[in-house]
Short mmCIF file of C-alpha atoms and ligand atoms in Angstrom, two decimals:
data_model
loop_
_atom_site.label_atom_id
_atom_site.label_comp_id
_atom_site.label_asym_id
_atom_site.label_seq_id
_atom_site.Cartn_x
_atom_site.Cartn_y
_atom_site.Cartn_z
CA UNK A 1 0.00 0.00 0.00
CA UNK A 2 1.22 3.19 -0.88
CA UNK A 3 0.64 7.16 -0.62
CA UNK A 4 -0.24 8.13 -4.36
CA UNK A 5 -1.76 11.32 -3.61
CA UNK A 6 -1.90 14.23 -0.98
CA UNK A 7 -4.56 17.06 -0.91
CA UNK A 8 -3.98 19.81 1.33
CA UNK A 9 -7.55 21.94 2.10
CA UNK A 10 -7.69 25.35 4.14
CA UNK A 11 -11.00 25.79 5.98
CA UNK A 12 -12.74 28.60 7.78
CA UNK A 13 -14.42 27.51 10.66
CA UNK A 14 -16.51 30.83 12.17
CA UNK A 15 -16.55 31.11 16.45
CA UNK A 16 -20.31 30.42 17.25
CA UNK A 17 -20.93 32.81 19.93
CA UNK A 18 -18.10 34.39 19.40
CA UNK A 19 -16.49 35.95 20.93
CA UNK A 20 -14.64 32.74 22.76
CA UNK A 21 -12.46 34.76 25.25
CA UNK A 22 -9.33 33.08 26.58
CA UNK A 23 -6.65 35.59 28.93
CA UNK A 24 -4.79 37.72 26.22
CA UNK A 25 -7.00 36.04 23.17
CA UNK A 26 -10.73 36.68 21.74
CA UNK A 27 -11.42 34.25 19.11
CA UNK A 28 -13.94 34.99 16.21
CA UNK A 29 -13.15 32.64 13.61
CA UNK A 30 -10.33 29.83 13.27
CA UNK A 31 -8.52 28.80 10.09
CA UNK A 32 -7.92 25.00 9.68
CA UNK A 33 -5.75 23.14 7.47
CA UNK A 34 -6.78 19.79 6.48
CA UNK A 35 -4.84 16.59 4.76
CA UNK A 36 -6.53 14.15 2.76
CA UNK A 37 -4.31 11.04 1.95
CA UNK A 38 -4.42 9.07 -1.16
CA UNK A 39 -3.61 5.38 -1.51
CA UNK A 40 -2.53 3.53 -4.21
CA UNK A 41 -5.77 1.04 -3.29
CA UNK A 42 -8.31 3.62 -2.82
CA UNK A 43 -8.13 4.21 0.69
CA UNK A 44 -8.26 7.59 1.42
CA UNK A 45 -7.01 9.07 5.34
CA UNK A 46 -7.59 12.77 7.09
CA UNK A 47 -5.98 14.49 9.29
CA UNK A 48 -6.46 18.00 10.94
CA UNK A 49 -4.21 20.74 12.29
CA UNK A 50 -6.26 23.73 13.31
CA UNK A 51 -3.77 26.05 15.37
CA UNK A 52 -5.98 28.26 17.99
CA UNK A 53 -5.09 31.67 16.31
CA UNK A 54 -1.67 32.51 16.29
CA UNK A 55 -0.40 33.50 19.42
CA UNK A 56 -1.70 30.89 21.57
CA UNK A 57 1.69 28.40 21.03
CA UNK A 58 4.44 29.09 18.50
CA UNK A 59 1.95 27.47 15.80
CA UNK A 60 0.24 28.77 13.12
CA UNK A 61 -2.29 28.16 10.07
CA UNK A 62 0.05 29.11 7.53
CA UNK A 63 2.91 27.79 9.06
CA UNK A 64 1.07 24.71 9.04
CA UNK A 65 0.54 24.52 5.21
CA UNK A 66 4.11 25.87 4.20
CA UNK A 67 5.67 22.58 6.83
CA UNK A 68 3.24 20.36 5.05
CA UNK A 69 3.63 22.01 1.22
CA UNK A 70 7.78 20.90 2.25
CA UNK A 71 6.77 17.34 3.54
CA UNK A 72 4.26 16.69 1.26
CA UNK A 73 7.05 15.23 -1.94
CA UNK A 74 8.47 13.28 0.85
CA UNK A 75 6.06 10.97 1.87
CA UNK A 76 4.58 10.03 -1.65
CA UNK A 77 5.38 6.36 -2.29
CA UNK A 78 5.10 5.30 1.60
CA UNK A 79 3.45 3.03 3.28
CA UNK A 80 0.62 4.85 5.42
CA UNK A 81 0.27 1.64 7.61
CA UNK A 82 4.21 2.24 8.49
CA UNK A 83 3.61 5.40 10.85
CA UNK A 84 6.76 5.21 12.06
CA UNK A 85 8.76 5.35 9.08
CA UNK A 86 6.58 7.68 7.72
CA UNK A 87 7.15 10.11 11.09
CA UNK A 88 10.93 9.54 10.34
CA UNK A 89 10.96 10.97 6.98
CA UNK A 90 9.46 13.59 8.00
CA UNK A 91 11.59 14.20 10.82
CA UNK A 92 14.40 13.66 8.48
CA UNK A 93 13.34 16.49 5.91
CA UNK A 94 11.90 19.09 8.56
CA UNK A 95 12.78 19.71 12.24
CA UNK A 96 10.14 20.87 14.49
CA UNK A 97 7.06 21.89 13.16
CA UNK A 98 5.21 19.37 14.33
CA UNK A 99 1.81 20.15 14.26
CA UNK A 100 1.82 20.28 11.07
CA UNK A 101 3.50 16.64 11.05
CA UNK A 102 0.39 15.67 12.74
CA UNK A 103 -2.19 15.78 10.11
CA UNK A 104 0.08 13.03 8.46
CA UNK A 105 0.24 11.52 11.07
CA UNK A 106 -3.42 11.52 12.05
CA UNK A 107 -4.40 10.96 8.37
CA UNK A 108 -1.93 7.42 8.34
CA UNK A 109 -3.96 6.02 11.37
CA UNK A 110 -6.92 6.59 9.32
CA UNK A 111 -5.72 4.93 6.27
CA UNK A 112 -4.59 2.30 8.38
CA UNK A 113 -7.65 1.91 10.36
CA UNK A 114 -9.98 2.24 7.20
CA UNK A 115 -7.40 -0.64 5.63
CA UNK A 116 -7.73 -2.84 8.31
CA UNK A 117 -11.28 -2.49 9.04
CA UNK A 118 -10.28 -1.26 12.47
CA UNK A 119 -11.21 2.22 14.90
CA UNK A 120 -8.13 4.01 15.60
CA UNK A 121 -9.03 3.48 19.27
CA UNK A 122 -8.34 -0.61 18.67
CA UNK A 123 -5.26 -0.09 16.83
CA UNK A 124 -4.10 1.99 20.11
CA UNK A 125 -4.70 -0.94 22.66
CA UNK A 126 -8.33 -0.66 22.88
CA UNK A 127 -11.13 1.64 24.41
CA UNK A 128 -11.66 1.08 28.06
CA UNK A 129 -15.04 2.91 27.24
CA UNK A 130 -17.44 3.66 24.56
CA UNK A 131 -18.39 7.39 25.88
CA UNK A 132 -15.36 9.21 27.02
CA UNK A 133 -15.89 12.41 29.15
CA UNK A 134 -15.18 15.85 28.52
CA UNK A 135 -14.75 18.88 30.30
CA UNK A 136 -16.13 22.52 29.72
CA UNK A 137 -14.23 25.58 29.45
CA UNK A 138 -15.61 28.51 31.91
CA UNK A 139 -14.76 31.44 29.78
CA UNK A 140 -13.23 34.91 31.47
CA UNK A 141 -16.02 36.50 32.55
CA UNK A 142 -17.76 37.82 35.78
CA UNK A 143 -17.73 35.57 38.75
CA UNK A 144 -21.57 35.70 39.05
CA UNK A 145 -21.62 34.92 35.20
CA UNK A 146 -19.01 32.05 35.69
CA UNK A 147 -20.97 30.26 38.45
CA UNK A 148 -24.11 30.45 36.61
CA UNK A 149 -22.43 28.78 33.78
CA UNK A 150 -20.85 26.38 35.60
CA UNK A 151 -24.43 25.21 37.59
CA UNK A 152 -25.52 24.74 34.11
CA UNK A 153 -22.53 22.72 32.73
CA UNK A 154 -22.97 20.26 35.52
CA UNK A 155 -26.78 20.11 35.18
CA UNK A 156 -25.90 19.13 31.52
CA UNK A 157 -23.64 16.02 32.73
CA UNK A 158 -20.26 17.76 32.45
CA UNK A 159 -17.89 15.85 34.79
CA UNK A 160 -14.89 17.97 34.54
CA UNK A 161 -14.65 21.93 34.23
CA UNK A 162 -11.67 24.66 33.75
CA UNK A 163 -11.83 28.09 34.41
CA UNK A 164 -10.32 30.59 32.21
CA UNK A 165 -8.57 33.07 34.37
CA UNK A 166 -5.50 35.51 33.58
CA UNK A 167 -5.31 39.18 31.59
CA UNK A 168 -7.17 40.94 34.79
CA UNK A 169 -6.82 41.76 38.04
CA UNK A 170 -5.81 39.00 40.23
CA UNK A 171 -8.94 39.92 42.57
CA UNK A 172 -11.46 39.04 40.03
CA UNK A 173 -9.80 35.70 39.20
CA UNK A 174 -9.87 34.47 42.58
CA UNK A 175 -13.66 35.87 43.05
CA UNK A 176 -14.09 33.98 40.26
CA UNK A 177 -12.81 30.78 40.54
CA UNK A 178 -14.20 31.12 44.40
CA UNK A 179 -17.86 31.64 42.81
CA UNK A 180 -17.18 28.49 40.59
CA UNK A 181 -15.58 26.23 43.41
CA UNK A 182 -18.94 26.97 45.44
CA UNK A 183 -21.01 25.70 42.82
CA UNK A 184 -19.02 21.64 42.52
CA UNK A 185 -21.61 18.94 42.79
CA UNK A 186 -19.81 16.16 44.60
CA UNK A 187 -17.28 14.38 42.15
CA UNK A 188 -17.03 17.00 39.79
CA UNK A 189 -13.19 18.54 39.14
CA UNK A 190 -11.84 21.56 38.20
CA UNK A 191 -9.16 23.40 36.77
CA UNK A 192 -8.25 27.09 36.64
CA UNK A 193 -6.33 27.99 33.24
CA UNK A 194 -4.77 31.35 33.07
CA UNK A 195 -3.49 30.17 29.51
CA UNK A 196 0.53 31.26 30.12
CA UNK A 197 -0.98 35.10 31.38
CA UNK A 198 -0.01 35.39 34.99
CA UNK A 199 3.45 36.42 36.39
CA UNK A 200 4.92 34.14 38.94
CA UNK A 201 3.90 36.86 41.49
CA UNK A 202 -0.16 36.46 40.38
CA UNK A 203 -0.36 32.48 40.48
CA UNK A 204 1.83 31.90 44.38
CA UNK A 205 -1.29 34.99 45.12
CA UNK A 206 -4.23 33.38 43.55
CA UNK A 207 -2.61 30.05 44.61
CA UNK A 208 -2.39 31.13 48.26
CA UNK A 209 -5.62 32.95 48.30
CA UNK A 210 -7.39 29.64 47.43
CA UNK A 211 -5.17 27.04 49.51
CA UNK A 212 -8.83 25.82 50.81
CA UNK A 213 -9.95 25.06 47.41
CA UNK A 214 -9.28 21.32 45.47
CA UNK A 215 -8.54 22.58 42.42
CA UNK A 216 -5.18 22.81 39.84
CA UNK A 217 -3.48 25.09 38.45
CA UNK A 218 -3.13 24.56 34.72
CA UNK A 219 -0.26 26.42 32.70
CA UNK A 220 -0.25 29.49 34.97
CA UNK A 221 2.87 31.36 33.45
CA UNK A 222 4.39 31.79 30.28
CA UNK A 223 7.33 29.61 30.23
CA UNK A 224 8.26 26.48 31.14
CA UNK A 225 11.31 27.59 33.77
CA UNK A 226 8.05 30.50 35.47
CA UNK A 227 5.87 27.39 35.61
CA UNK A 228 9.25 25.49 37.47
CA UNK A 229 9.70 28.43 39.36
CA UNK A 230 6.35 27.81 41.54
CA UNK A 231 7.28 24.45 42.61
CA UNK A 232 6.29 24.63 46.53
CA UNK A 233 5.52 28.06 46.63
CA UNK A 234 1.80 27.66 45.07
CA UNK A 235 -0.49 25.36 47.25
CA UNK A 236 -2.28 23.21 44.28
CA UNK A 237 -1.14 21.10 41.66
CA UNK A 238 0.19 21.92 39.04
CA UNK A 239 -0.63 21.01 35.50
CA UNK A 240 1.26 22.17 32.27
CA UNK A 241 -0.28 22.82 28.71
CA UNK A 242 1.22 25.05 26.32
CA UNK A 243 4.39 24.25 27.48
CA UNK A 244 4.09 20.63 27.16
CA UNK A 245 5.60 21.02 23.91
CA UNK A 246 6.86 17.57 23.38
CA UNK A 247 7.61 13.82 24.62
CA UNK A 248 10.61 14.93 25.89
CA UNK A 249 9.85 18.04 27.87
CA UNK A 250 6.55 15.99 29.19
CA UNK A 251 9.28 13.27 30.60
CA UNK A 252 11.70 16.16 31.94
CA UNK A 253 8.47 17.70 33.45
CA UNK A 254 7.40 14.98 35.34
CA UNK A 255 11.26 13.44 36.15
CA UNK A 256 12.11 16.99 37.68
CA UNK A 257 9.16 17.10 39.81
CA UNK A 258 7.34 19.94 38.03
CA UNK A 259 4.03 18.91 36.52
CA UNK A 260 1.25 16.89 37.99
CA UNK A 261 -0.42 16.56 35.30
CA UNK A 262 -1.21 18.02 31.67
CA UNK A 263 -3.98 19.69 29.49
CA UNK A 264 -2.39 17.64 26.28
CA UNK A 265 -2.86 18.77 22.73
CA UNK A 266 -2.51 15.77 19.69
CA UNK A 267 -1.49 18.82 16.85
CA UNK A 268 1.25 20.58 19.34
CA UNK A 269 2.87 17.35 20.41
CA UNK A 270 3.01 15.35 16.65
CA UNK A 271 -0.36 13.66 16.39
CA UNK A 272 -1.78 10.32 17.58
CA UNK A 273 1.95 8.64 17.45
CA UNK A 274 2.97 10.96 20.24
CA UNK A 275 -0.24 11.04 21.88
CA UNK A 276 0.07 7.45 22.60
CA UNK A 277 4.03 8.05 23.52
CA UNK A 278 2.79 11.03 26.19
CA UNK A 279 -0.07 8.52 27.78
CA UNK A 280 1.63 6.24 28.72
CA UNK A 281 4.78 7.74 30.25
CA UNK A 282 1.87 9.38 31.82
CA UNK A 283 0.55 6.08 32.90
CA UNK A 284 3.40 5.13 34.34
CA UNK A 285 3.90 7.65 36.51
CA UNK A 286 0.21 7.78 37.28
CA UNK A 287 -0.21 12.04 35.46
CA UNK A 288 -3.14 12.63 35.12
CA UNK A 289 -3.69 14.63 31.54
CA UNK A 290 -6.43 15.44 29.08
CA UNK A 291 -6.22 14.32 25.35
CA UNK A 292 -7.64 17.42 23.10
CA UNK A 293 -6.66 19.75 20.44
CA UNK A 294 -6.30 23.13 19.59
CA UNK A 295 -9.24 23.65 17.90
CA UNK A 296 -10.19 21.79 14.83
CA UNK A 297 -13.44 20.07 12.86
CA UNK A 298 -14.39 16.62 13.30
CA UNK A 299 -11.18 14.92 12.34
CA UNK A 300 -9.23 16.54 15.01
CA UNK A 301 -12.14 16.15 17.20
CA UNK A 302 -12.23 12.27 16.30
CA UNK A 303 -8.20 12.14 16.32
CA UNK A 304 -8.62 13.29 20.24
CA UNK A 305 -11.31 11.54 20.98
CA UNK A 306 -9.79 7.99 19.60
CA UNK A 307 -6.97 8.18 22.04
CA UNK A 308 -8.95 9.71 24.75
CA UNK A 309 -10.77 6.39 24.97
CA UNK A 310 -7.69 4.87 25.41
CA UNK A 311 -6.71 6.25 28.80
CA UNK A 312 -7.56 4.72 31.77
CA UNK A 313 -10.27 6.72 33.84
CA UNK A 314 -8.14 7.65 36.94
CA UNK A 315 -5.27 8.89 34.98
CA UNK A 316 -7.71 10.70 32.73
CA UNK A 317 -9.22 14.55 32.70
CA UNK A 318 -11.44 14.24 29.56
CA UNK A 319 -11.48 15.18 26.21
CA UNK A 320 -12.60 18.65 24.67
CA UNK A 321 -13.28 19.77 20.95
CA UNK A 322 -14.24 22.58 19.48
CA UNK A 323 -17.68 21.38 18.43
CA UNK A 324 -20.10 23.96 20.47
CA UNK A 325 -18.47 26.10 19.09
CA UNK A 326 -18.64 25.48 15.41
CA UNK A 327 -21.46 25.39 13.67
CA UNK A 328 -21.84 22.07 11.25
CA UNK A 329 -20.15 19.09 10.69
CA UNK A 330 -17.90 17.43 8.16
CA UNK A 331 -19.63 14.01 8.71
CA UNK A 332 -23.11 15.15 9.18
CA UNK A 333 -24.04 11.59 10.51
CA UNK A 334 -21.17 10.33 12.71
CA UNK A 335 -19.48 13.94 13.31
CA UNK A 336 -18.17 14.12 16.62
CA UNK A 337 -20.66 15.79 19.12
CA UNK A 338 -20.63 15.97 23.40
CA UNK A 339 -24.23 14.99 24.22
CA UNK A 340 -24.58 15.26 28.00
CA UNK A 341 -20.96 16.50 28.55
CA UNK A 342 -20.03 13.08 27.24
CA UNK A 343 -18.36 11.77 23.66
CA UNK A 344 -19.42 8.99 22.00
CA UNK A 345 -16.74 6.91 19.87
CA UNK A 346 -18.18 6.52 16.42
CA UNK A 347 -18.72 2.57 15.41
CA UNK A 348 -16.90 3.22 12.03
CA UNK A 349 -12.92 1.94 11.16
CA UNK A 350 -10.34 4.94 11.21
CA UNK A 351 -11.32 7.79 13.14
CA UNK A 352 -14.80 6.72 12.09
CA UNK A 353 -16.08 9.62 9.92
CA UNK A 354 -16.47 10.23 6.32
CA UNK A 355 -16.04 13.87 5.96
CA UNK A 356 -18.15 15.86 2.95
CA UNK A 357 -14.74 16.99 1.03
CA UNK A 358 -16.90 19.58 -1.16
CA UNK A 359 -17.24 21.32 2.34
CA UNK A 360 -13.68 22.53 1.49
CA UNK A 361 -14.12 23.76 -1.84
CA UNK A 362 -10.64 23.30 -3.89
CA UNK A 363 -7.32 21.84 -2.51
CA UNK A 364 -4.77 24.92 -2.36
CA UNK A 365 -2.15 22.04 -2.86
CA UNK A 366 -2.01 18.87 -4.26
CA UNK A 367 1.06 16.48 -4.92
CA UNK A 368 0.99 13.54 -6.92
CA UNK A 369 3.25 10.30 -6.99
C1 0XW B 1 -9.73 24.76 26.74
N1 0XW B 1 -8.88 24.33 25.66
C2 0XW B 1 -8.75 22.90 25.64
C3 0XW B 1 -9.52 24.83 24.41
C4 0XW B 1 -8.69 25.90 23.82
O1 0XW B 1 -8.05 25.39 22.69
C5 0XW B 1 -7.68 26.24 24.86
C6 0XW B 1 -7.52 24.97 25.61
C7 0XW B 1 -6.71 25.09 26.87
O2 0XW B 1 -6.90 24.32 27.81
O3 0XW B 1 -5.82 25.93 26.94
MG1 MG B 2 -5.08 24.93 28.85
#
């Protein structure tokens, strides 16, 4: 089996309700980049990068389709069933960049899975569920707005939530997450994300000024040596996200004593292959993480959600797509969707969808064995 073909598609995908407001970031619309694999029996794969504007990590859309308009001569004549050699090529013709990497990537497993009549999920060791949770994002807003919000998210079935906090005054974050913490139904976690935004100063006062609450603290500063820096001088755990950049930095993380756990992205550390890689050093030294993306349509959606149903529950924080806040699917039938603040795993092999490709109107690049 062999690549023969590789389509690259750009795709606007508009904010519903926009807009979504992060610390430091509004987001009204999102520009995807998507990969559709050709084989040389008909079997077609997709993958997905869909970087969250351009500031949010050092990623961005059309960084994304310059990496993959270099890659793309590369890979044609591989084997899309041999991830791992196809991963090394690309390593070998392009350092870093690898969320762009991951659409490959991602768009292999679903060649392979498609090929092998086989969910992505299977080919990873197996779901331990069928529904996998997710987790709601709290955006910045008033605390009275924020607990109201969060009431509701629980009400829906939502057994996870984060808080966005960060880009104000350190008073109203801890009002806020205060306002949210007083709303937890029993069993129900949460996380307060101040997406990279506060100085070392804000989190060890937030942290302090909330010592009574269970929560964690996910990716308070910018960098990874601020987020070392508060190492027992903050009194919750601490979980990194945009600076779990990579395999390696996730293994110095937790080998140094740093993070706790992680808020894990598929795109930012090289797709499903190093998804797999970060759960289970996380396994074995029991971290719990989350397994999302950026943003993204239903085949990032479906890429997170595939591994996501591989993690065992206690080590697990949920999974969270974009989906409520885009408006459509690509696979209008099995598109990924959280119904009760749960996922369920589509029965098909692959990721499991069959995206509409006239969705995406023309390919702006296409490369041919
Ligand atoms: C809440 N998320 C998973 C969605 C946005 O992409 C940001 C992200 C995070 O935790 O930072
Ligand atoms: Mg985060």
């Amino acid at each position: 089996m062999k690549i023969v073909e590789i389509h690259v598609f750009q795709h606007d995908l508009p904010v519903r309700d926009a807009p979504y407001r992060m610390a430091g970031q509004d987001v009204w619309h999102l520009d995807t980049t998507i990969v559709m694999l050709v084989c040389d029996d008909g079997t077609v794969g997709f993958g997905e990068t869909c970087p969250l504007g351009s500031t949010y990590q050092p990623q961005h859309a059309l960084g994304a389709r310059a990496a993959l308009t270099e890659l793309a001569p590369h890979l044609l004549g591989l084997d899309p069933t041999h991830i791992g050699r196809v991963n090394a090529t690309m390593d070998a013709h392009l350092m870093g960049h690898r969320y762009a990497k991951a659409a490959i990537d991602v768009a292999c497993w679903d060649a392979t899975g498609k090929v092998l009549g086989m969910r992505v999920c299977d080919l990873l060791g197996g779901a331990v569920r069928e529904r996998v949770p997710s987790y709601h994002g709290i955006l910045i807003a008033s605390a009275a707005d924020c607990a109201e919000d969060a009431e509701r998210r629980q009400a829906e079935g939502f057994p996870r939530l984060q808080i966005k906090v960060g880009g104000r005054p350190v008073e109203d974050d801890i009002e806020a997450i205060r306002a949210v913490s007083g709303t937890l139904r029993p069993g129900v976690r949460l996380a307060a994300d101040a997406n990279k935004r506060w100085r070392t100063r804000d989190a060890i006062q937030v942290s302090q000024a909330c010592r009574d609450l269970p929560i964690v603290l996910e990716q308070p500063c910018e960098s990874y040596a601020e987020n070392a820096a508060l190492v027992g001088r903050i009194a919750h755990p601490l979980y990194l996200d945009e600076s779990a950049t990579d395999l390696a930095t996730v293994v110095t993380a937790i080998g140094t004593g740093v993070a706790d756990g992680f808020g894990m992205k598929v795109s930012r550390v090289g797709g499903i292959s190093a998804m797999r890689a970060v759960r289970d050093v996380c396994a074995a030294h029991r971290r719990p993480h989350t397994v999302d993306d950026t943003w993204g349509g239903d085949i990032a959606a479906a890429a997170s959600l595939h591994v996501g149903a591989t993690v065992e529950p206690d080590n697990f924080e949920g999974t969270w797509i974009a989906q409520p806040y885009v408006d459509g699917h690509y696979d209008d039938e099995h598109g990924i969707r959280i119904d009760g603040g749960w996922i369920d795993l589509p029965p098909g092999p692959g990721l499991g969808i069959t995206p509409d490709v006239s969705l995406w109107g023309d390919p702006v690049a296409v490369f041919t064995a």
